XYZ file of C-alpha atoms in Angstrom:
248
model
C 126.159 155.793 85.586
C 126.557 152.768 87.850
C 123.112 151.267 87.313
C 123.974 149.269 84.165
C 127.073 147.869 85.877
C 125.110 146.955 88.990
C 122.477 145.241 86.869
C 125.141 143.230 85.030
C 126.687 142.202 88.341
C 123.253 141.097 89.551
C 122.754 138.992 86.417
C 126.217 137.460 86.821
C 125.585 136.599 90.473
C 122.191 135.118 89.627
C 123.739 132.987 86.906
C 126.449 131.692 89.227
C 123.986 130.735 91.946
C 121.638 129.021 89.500
C 124.237 126.855 87.776
C 126.250 123.898 88.999
C 128.920 124.727 91.534
C 129.961 121.497 93.206
C 131.413 118.097 92.311
C 129.457 115.986 89.785
C 128.171 112.405 90.161
C 130.392 109.342 90.487
C 132.286 108.480 87.320
C 132.339 112.016 85.959
C 135.391 114.242 85.703
C 135.865 116.228 88.891
C 133.784 113.955 91.112
C 134.812 113.440 94.726
C 132.943 110.128 95.019
C 134.994 107.288 96.536
C 134.228 103.669 95.677
C 133.647 101.336 98.596
C 136.576 99.121 97.557
C 139.073 101.975 97.434
C 142.328 101.340 99.281
C 142.046 104.755 100.959
C 139.770 103.199 103.584
C 141.690 101.931 106.602
C 138.757 101.191 108.932
C 134.968 101.316 109.289
C 132.541 102.259 112.044
C 132.217 99.429 114.557
C 129.329 100.593 116.738
C 126.035 102.350 116.056
C 122.968 103.751 117.780
C 119.927 104.553 115.639
C 116.959 106.765 116.485
C 114.305 106.131 113.839
C 112.408 109.042 112.340
C 108.804 109.386 111.203
C 107.316 107.840 108.098
C 105.916 111.330 107.491
C 106.858 114.109 109.891
C 103.687 116.020 108.961
C 101.618 113.029 110.154
C 103.183 111.915 113.457
C 100.508 109.256 113.961
C 101.800 107.500 110.849
C 104.542 105.968 112.981
C 108.204 105.356 112.314
C 110.275 103.766 109.570
C 111.405 100.204 110.212
C 113.507 98.931 107.329
C 116.897 97.363 108.043
C 118.787 96.520 111.206
C 121.008 98.920 113.125
C 123.952 96.584 112.649
C 123.724 97.069 108.879
C 125.453 100.429 109.354
C 128.657 99.008 110.832
C 131.535 97.434 108.983
C 132.426 97.900 105.335
C 129.917 99.229 102.813
C 127.973 96.231 101.482
C 124.634 97.707 100.322
C 122.922 96.497 103.499
C 121.241 99.541 105.014
C 119.220 100.911 107.890
C 116.577 103.539 107.073
C 116.438 106.647 109.262
C 113.078 108.208 108.324
C 112.121 111.883 108.594
C 114.607 113.508 110.963
C 115.958 110.198 112.241
C 119.629 109.847 113.061
C 122.461 107.399 113.616
C 125.504 107.848 115.855
C 128.528 105.800 114.875
C 131.752 105.203 116.776
C 135.118 103.681 115.961
C 137.889 101.535 117.429
C 140.395 104.341 116.876
C 139.523 108.073 116.806
C 139.405 109.786 113.424
C 141.876 112.584 112.739
C 142.334 115.533 110.398
C 144.740 114.414 107.690
C 145.356 115.788 104.196
C 142.146 115.839 102.153
C 138.974 113.968 103.133
C 139.034 112.027 106.401
C 135.971 109.789 106.117
C 133.108 109.012 103.768
C 129.421 108.200 104.220
C 127.641 105.631 102.054
C 123.951 105.588 101.078
C 122.117 103.299 98.639
C 120.772 105.577 95.895
C 120.221 103.453 92.788
C 120.794 106.298 90.336
C 122.901 109.447 90.179
C 119.899 111.706 90.643
C 117.474 109.984 93.036
C 119.207 111.176 96.178
C 118.136 111.182 99.823
C 120.294 113.461 101.918
C 121.601 113.731 105.461
C 123.519 116.233 107.551
C 126.785 115.047 109.079
C 128.095 116.035 112.495
C 131.145 114.946 114.485
C 132.110 114.877 118.152
C 135.349 114.409 120.061
C 133.635 113.744 123.400
C 130.393 111.944 122.502
C 128.282 114.778 123.893
C 128.869 117.881 121.799
C 128.332 117.604 118.051
C 129.338 120.020 115.310
C 127.820 120.050 111.834
C 129.708 120.199 108.560
C 128.756 123.343 106.612
C 126.304 121.846 104.138
C 125.043 123.702 101.073
C 121.999 122.931 98.922
C 121.368 125.065 95.836
C 118.360 123.034 94.700
C 115.401 125.279 93.919
C 112.902 125.708 96.757
C 109.871 126.955 94.834
C 108.523 123.466 94.074
C 108.654 120.415 96.327
C 110.831 117.579 95.002
C 108.321 114.722 94.837
C 108.649 111.344 96.538
C 110.471 109.872 93.545
C 111.838 113.158 92.238
C 115.426 113.853 91.278
C 118.286 116.085 92.382
C 121.399 117.485 90.712
C 124.520 116.426 92.641
C 126.380 119.499 91.416
C 124.082 121.663 93.539
C 124.869 119.722 96.731
C 127.891 120.034 99.030
C 128.751 118.458 102.389
C 125.534 116.456 102.477
C 125.706 112.677 102.795
C 123.778 110.869 100.074
C 125.225 112.990 97.263
C 126.455 109.870 95.457
C 124.874 106.631 94.286
C 125.165 103.202 95.833
C 128.732 101.915 96.380
C 130.190 105.435 96.314
C 130.895 107.375 99.490
C 130.488 111.100 100.009
C 133.747 112.406 101.543
C 134.060 114.794 104.474
C 137.147 116.805 105.415
C 137.635 117.606 109.098
C 139.583 120.683 108.054
C 136.164 122.254 107.411
C 135.664 122.231 111.187
C 139.187 123.129 112.281
C 139.407 125.795 114.992
C 135.865 124.951 116.122
C 135.690 125.600 119.848
C 134.856 122.438 121.765
C 135.955 120.085 118.975
C 139.280 118.270 118.648
C 139.491 117.396 114.958
C 142.462 115.143 115.714
C 140.417 112.906 117.996
C 136.935 112.375 116.534
C 135.155 109.620 118.426
C 131.641 109.846 116.979
C 129.989 110.641 113.647
C 126.294 111.544 113.585
C 124.175 111.151 110.450
C 120.892 113.105 110.544
C 118.220 112.635 107.904
C 117.321 115.807 106.040
C 113.583 116.384 106.113
C 113.301 117.495 102.505
C 109.954 119.240 102.944
C 109.924 122.908 101.895
C 107.011 123.830 104.175
C 108.333 126.239 106.806
C 107.177 124.178 109.775
C 109.048 121.048 108.682
C 111.922 122.331 106.543
C 115.613 121.628 107.108
C 118.124 124.411 106.426
C 121.695 124.379 105.179
C 124.609 126.428 106.514
C 123.616 129.389 104.336
C 119.972 129.435 105.369
C 118.601 127.676 102.277
C 115.870 125.110 102.666
C 117.133 121.670 101.657
C 114.685 120.305 99.107
C 114.887 116.551 98.569
C 112.353 113.771 97.815
C 109.376 114.134 100.175
C 107.148 112.722 101.450
C 108.585 109.207 101.629
C 105.983 107.415 103.796
C 107.514 103.985 103.418
C 109.186 101.570 105.821
C 112.431 102.453 104.038
C 111.803 106.211 103.951
C 114.435 108.839 104.550
C 118.204 108.452 104.450
C 119.365 104.852 104.043
C 122.679 104.451 105.852
C 125.055 101.794 104.570
C 128.407 102.582 106.187
C 130.983 105.137 107.303
C 134.501 104.501 106.038
C 137.606 105.914 107.735
C 140.371 107.479 105.639
C 142.390 109.128 108.411
C 142.639 108.268 112.074
C 145.316 108.876 114.676
C 147.425 106.031 113.261
C 148.026 107.577 109.834
C 147.468 111.316 110.240
C 150.716 112.042 112.065
C 149.000 112.571 115.408
C 151.201 112.104 118.481
C 149.230 110.730 121.409
C 150.170 111.390 125.013
C 150.967 108.187 126.888
């Protein structure tokens, strides 16, 4: 008696997981994209350390990416970038610690030239500079076929991954997502870490989201400018405007 109902529930669940679930590209109704000139930004990262990643992680002898200067990632978003390469990362710090205010607390800018050619990165934060905690990212992009080097993605299948939006539009992150995380003070975030997603779907090189899905994005990208291209990190809330009382 229950089999038809169970089958219908299965079809419904499959439909939900296969269709768009998250915010659409910049300029569309329901987007969460924030333009670089928005008045919500009160500060920008002022220091950065970059560890470059491989041109092609499956060919370590190919060397590392080299495009852009580290300093391109500090200050306001200006379309000047530093490329991270396969698995590369950047650690950014700020004059004043970030804090958990209402809504998104900071945004990460990449330089995608269209709404669907997207290179992604995980985002982590730290309140001590040593221990980092990752935002719960979700990628619902299919994982049966590799997204090619110049392939495209659907932003509505991506959540909590930097690079979701095109050039000049930041992807927002809400520290509330990490509230009550042991070892993290979301009212005193000193560092933000941006880690390139290796978009390869081969098991030995794949990156995984918070739900165990492989994150499929354009790969390989064996160019000097391969991987995530970091432009800037803009601050929306820090301890000066989030109602945080500091001990003196």
